[in-house]
Tab-separated table of C-alpha atoms in Angstrom:
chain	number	residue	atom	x	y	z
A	1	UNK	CA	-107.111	93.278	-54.077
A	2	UNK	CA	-105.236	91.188	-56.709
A	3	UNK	CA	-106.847	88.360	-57.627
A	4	UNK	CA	-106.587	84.189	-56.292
A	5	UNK	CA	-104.731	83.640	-59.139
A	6	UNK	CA	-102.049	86.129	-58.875
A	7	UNK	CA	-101.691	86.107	-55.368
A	8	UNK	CA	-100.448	81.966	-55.984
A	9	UNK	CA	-98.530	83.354	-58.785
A	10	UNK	CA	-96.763	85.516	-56.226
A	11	UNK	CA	-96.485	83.806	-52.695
A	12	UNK	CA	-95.111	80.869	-55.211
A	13	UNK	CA	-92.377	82.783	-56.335
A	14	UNK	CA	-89.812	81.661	-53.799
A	15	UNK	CA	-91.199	78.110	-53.911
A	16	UNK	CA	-89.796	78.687	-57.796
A	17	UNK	CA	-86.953	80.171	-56.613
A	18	UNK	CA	-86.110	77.822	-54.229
A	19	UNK	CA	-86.950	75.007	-56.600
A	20	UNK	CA	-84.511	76.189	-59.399
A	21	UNK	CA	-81.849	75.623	-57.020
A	22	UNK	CA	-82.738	71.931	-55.832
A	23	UNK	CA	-84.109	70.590	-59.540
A	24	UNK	CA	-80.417	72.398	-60.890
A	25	UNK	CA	-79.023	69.576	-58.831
A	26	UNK	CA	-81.282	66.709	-59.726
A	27	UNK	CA	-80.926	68.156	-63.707
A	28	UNK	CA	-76.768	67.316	-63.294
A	29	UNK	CA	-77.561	64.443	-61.135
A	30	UNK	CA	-79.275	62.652	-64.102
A	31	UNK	CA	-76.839	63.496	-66.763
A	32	UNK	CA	-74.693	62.053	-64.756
A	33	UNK	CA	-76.442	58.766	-64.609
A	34	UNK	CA	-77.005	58.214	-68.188
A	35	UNK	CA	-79.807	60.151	-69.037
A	36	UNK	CA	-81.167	62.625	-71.820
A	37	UNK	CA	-81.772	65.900	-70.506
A	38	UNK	CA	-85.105	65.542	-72.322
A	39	UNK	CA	-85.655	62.691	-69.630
A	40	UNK	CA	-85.080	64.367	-67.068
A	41	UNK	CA	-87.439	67.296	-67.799
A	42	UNK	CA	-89.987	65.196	-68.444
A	43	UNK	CA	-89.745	63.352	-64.976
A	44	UNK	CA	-89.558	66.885	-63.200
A	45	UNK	CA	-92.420	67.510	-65.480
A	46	UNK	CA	-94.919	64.766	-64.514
A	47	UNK	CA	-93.603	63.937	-61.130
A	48	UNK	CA	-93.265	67.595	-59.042
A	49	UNK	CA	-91.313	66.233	-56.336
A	50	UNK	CA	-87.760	66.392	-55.067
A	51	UNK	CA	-86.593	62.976	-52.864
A	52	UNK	CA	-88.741	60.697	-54.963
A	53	UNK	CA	-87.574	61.926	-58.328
A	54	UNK	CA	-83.583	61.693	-57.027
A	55	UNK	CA	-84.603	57.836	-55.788
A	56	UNK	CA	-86.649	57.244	-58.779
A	57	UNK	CA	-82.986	57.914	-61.445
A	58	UNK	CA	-80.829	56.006	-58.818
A	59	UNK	CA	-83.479	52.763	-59.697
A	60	UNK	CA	-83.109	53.572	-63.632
A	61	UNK	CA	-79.379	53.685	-63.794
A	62	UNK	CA	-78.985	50.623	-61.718
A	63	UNK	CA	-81.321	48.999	-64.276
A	64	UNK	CA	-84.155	48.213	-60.535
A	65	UNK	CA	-87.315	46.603	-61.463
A	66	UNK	CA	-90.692	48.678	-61.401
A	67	UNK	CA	-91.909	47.179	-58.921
A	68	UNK	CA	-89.453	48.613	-56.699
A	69	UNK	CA	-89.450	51.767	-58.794
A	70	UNK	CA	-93.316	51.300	-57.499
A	71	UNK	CA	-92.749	50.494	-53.624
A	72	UNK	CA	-90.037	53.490	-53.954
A	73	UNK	CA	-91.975	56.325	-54.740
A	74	UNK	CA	-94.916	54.779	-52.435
A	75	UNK	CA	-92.626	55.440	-49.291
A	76	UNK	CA	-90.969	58.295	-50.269
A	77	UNK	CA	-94.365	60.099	-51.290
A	78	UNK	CA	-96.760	58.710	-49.001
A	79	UNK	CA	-96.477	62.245	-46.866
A	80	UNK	CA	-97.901	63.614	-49.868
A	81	UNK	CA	-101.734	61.535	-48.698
A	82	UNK	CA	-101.254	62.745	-44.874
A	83	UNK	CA	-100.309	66.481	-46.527
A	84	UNK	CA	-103.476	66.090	-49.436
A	85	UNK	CA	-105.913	64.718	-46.373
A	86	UNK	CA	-104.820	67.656	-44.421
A	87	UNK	CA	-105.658	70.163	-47.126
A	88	UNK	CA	-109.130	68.761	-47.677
A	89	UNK	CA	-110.195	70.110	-44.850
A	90	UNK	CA	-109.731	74.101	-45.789
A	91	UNK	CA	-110.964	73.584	-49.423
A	92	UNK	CA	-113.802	76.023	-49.984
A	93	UNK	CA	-116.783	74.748	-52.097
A	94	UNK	CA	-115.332	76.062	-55.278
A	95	UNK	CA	-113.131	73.008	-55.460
A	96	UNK	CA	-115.415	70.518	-57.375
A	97	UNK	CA	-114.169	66.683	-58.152
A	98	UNK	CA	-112.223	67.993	-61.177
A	99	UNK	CA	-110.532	70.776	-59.560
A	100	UNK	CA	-109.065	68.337	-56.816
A	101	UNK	CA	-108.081	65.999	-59.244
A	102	UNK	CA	-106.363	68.104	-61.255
A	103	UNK	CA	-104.675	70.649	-58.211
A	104	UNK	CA	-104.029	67.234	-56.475
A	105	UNK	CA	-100.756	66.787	-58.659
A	106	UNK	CA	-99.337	69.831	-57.114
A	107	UNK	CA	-99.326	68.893	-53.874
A	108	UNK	CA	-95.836	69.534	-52.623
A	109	UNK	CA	-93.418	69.653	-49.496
A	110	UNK	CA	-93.625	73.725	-50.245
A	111	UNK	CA	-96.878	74.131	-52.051
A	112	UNK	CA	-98.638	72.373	-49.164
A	113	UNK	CA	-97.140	74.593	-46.310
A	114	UNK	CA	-97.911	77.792	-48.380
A	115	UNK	CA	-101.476	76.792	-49.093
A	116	UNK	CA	-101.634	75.736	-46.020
A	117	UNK	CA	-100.562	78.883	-44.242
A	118	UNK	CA	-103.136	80.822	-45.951
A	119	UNK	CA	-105.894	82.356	-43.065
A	120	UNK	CA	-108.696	82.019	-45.683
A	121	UNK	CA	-110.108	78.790	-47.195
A	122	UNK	CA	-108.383	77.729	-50.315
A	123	UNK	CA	-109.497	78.274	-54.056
A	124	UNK	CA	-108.468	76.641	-57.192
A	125	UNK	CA	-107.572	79.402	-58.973
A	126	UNK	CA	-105.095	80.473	-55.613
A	127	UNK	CA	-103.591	76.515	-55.734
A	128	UNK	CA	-102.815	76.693	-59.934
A	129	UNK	CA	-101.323	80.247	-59.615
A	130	UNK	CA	-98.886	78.696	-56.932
A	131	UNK	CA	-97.986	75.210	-58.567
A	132	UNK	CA	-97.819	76.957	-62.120
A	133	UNK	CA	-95.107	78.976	-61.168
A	134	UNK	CA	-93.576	76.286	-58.445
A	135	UNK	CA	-93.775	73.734	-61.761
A	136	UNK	CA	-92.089	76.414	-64.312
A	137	UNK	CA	-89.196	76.458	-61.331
A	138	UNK	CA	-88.953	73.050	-60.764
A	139	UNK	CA	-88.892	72.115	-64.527
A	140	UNK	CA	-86.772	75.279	-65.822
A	141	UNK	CA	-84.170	74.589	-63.002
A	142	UNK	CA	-84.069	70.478	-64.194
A	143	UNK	CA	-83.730	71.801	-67.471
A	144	UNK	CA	-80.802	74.652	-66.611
A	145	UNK	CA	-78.668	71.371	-64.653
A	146	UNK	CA	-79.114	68.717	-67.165
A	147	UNK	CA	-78.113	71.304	-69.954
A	148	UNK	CA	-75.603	73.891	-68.525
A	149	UNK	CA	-75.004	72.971	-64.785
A	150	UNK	CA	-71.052	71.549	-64.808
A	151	UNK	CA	-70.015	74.502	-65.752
A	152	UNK	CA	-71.048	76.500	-62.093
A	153	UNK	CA	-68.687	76.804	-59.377
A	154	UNK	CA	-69.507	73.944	-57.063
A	155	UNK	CA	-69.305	76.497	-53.960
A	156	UNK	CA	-72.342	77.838	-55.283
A	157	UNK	CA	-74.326	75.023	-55.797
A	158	UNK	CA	-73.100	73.660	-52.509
A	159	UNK	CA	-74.638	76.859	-50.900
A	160	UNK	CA	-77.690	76.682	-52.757
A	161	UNK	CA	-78.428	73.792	-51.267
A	162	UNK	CA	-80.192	75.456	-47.636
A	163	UNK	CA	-82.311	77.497	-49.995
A	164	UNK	CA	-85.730	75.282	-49.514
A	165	UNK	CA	-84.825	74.354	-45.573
A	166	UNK	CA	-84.561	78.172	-45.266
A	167	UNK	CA	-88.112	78.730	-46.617
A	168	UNK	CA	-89.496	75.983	-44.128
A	169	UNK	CA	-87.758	77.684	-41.303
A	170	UNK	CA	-89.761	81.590	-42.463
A	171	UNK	CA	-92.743	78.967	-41.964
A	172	UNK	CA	-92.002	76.988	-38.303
A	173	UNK	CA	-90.614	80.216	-36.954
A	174	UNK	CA	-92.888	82.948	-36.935
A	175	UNK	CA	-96.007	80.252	-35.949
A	176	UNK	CA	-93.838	78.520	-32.958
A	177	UNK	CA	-93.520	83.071	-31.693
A	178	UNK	CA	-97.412	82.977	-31.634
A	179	UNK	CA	-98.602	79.998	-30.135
A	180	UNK	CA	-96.362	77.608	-27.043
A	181	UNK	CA	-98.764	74.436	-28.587
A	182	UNK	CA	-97.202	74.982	-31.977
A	183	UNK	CA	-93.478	75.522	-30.565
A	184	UNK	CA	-93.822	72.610	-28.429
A	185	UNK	CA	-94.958	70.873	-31.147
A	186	UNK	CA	-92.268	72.191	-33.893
A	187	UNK	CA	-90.071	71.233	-31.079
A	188	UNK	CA	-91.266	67.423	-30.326
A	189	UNK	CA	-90.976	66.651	-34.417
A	190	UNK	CA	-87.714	68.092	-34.358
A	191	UNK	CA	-86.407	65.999	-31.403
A	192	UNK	CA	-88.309	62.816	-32.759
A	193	UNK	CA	-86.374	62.898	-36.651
A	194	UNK	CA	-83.041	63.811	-34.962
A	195	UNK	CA	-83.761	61.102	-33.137
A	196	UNK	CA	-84.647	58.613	-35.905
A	197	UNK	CA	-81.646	59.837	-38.003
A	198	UNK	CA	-79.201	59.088	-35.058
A	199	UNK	CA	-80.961	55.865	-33.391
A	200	UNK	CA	-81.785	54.199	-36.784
A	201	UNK	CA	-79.991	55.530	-39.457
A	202	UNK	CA	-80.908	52.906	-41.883
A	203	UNK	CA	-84.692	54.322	-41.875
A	204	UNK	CA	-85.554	56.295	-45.213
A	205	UNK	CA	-85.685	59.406	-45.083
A	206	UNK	CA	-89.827	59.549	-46.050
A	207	UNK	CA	-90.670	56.921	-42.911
A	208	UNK	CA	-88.488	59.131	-40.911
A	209	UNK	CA	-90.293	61.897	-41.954
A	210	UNK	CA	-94.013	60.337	-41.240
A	211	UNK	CA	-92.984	58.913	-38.140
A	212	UNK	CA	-91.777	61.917	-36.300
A	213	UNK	CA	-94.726	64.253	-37.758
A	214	UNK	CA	-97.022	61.987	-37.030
A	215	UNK	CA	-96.015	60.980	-33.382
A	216	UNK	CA	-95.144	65.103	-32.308
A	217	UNK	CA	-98.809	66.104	-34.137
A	218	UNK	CA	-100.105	63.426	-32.172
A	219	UNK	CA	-98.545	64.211	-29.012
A	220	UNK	CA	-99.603	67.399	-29.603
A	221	UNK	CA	-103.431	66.552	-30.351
A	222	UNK	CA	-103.531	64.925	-26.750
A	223	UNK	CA	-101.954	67.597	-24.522
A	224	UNK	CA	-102.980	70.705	-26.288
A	225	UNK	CA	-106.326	69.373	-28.445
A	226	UNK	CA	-107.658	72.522	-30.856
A	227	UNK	CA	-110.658	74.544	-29.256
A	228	UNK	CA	-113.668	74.934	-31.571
A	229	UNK	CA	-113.154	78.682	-31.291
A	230	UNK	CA	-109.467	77.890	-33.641
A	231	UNK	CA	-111.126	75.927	-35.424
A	232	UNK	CA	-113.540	78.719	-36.949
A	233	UNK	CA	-110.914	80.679	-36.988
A	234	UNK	CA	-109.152	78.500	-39.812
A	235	UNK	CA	-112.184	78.313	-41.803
A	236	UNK	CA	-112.671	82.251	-42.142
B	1	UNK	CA	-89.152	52.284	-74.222
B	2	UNK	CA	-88.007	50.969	-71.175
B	3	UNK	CA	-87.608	54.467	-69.995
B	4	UNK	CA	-91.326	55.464	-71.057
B	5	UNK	CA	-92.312	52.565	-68.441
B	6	UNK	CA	-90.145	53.771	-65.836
B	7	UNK	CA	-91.457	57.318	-66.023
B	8	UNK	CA	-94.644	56.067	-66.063
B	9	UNK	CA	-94.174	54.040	-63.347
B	10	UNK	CA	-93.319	56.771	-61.286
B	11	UNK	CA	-95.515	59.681	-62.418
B	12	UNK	CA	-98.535	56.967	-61.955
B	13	UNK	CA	-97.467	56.064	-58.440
B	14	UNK	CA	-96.648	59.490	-56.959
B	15	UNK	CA	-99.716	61.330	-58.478
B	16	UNK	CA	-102.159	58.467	-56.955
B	17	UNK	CA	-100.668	59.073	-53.652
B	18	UNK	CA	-101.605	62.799	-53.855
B	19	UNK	CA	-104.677	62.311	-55.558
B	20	UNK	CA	-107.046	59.522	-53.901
B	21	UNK	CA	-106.861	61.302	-50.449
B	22	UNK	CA	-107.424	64.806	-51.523
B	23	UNK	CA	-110.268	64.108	-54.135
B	24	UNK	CA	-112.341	61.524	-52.034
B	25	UNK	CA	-112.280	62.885	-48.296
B	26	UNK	CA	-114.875	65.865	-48.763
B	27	UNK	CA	-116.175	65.479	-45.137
B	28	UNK	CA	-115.597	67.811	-42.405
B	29	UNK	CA	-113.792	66.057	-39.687
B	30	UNK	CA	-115.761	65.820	-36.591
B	31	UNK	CA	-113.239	64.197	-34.296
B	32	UNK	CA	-111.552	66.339	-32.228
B	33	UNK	CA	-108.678	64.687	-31.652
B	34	UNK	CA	-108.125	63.937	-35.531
B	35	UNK	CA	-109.108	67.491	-36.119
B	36	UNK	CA	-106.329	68.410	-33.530
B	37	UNK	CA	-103.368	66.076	-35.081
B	38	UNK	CA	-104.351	67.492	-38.518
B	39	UNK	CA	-103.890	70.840	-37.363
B	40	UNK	CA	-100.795	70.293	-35.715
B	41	UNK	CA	-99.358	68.088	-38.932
B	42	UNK	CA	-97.897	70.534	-41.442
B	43	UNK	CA	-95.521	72.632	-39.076
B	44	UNK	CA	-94.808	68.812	-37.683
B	45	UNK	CA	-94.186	67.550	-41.010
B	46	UNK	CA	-91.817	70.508	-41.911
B	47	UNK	CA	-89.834	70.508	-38.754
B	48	UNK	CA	-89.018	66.796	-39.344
B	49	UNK	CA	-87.850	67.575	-42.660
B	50	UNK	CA	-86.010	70.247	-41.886
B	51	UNK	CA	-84.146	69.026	-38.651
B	52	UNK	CA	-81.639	67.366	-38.835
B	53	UNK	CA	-81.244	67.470	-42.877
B	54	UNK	CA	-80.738	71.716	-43.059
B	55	UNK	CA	-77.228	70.162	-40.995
B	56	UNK	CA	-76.261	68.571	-44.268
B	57	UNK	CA	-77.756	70.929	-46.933
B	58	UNK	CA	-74.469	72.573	-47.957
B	59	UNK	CA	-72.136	69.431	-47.576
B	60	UNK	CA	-70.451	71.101	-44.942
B	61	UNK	CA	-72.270	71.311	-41.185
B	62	UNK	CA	-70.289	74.840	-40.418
B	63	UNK	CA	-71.146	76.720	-43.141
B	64	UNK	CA	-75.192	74.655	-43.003
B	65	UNK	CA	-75.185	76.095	-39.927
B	66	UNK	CA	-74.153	79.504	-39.879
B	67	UNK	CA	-77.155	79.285	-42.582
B	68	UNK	CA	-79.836	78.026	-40.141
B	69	UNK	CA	-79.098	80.735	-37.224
B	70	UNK	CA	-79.502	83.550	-39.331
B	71	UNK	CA	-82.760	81.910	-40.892
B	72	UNK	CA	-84.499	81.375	-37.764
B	73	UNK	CA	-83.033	84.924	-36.230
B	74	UNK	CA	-84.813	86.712	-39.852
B	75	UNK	CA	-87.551	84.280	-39.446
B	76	UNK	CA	-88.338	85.530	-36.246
B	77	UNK	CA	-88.311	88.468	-36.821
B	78	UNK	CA	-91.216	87.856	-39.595
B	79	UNK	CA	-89.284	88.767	-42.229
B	80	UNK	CA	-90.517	87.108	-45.594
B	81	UNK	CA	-89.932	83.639	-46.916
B	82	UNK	CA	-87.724	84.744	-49.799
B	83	UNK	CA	-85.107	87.109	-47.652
B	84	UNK	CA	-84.642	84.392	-45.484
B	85	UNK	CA	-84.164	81.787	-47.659
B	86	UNK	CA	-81.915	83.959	-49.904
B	87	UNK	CA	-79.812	85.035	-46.951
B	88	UNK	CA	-79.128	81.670	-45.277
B	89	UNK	CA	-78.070	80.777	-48.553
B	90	UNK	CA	-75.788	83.777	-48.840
B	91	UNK	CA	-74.565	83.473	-45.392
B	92	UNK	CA	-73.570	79.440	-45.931
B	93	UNK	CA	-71.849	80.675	-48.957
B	94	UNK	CA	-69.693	83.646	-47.226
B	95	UNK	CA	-69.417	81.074	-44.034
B	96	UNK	CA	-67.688	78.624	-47.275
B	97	UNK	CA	-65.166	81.360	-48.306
B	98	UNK	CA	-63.945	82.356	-44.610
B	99	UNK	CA	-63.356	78.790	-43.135
């Protein structure tokens, strides 16, 4: 049985993987835009997160104010309270104050369906094995782009690009073969951001996002509501 | 210095967002309708942000989606998260050289 720790370490690897690929982007994208590669590690460093980060450089270079720098990240990020409010509720008792505060900052697009996925309640030592190594990606790949990344073939990095939707697909799939409630429901948020891309393309792409989750999990919640029986069987 | 503030700005905001929600709610959810949308909300959340953006992932929709159908064929076949992300990946990029 390896241990909390190492099974993060593990199951995080193609987060990191995955991660490299994207942050290799956002690591050219901010050379390009005037900034020190030391910069941009340091934002991958203290921020962990992919559309806010890329927002957050467009508002430096054109010189925006912070309190749009502020409002920016609020919208883009603000999936990160429905994900973190989610999680609370398959924390087991080991996770003190502290230990939320501090495995808080990982919460991620990729850490949170992991964790998430995970039949057994969560500990912290699981949730730091799994942003340590998500974090070394994320920064290492920031750090690879801003210092080295011109010189790739841009095929490649064009490709790379379906590396992190590909790892949400393993996810959606194999639940939406097990259960009609969860395909219907994979289906319905699906429909509803297709939707808001094509009916009001102005929409950020974080509203977007809440809006369609929110509306299909809510759908969802009325037709098909959980039995108590699933619910015991996610806190095993 | 300017820069400092700006990285501030934006380290501050986005780990508040992540942190007052998970660190405060530490009751169990009676509800069972809330208990319901929360269960349904993380494969919601990732279908939305995967569909329609995996389209545009690789710049180009033909080779973005030759990458999706052989993720969700691997993926249903349970195969793990790395092999499928790896392959779509691969498969966009061979997709890239034929067309």
């Amino acid at each position: 049985m390896k241990s909390p720790f190492k099974k993060g370490l593990s199951d995080g690897i193609p987060i990191a993987l995955g991660y490299f690929s994207v942050s290799f982007g956002f690591g050219i994208m901010s050379v390009q835009s005037g900034l020190t590669a030391l910069q941009a590690i340091i934002i991958s460093l203290t921020n962990l997160t992919s559309a806010g980060q890329a927002a957050g450089v467009g508002i430096i270079a054109a010189g925006g104010t912070l309190v749009e720098m502020a409002l920016t990240q609020l919208v883009i990020n603000l999936r990160y309270s429905l994900m973190g409010l989610s999680l609370s509720q398959k924390l087991s008792d080991r996770f003190t104050t502290i230990h939320r505060m501090i495995a808080s900052f990982g919460i991620t697009d990729e850490i949170f369906a992991v964790a998430s996925s995970q039949t057994e309640k969560l500990v912290p030592s699981y949730m730091y094995g799994l942003i340590l190594i998500a974090s070394m990606g994320w920064t290492g790949g920031t750090a690879a782009g801003a210092l080295a990344g011109l010189g790739l073939p841009s095929t490649l990095t064009a490709a790379m690009g379906i590396l992190l939707y590909g790892m949400f697909i393993a996810i959606i799939i194999p639940a939406a073969r097990a259960s009609k409630k969860d395909l219907i429901v994979i289906c319905l948020a699906a429909v509803f951001s297709i939707g808001c891309k094509l009916i009001f393309p102005a929409l950020s792409s974080g509203f977007a996002i809440i809006i369609s989750a929110v509306a299909a999990a809510v759908v969802g919640a009325l037709l098909f509501p959980i039995t108590p029986a699933e619910t015991e069987a996610e806190e095993k | 210095m300017t820069m400092i503030l700006y990285i501030a700005v934006m380290a501050g905001v986005t780990y508040l967002i992540r942190m007052i929600p998970f660190t405060l709610f530490k009751k169990k959810i009676k509800s069972r309708f809330i208990q319901s949308v929360l269960y349904y909300i993380p494969y919601a959340v990732l279908s939305a942000m995967t569909f329609p953006s995996i389209f545009y992932s690789t710049g180009n929709t033909v080779t973005a989606v030759a990458g999706t159908v052989i993720a969700v064929i691997l993926a249903y076949f349970r195969l793990p998260l790395t092999v499928v992300a790896l392959s779509a990946c691969g498969v966009a990029l061979i997709t890239g050289f034929i067309i």
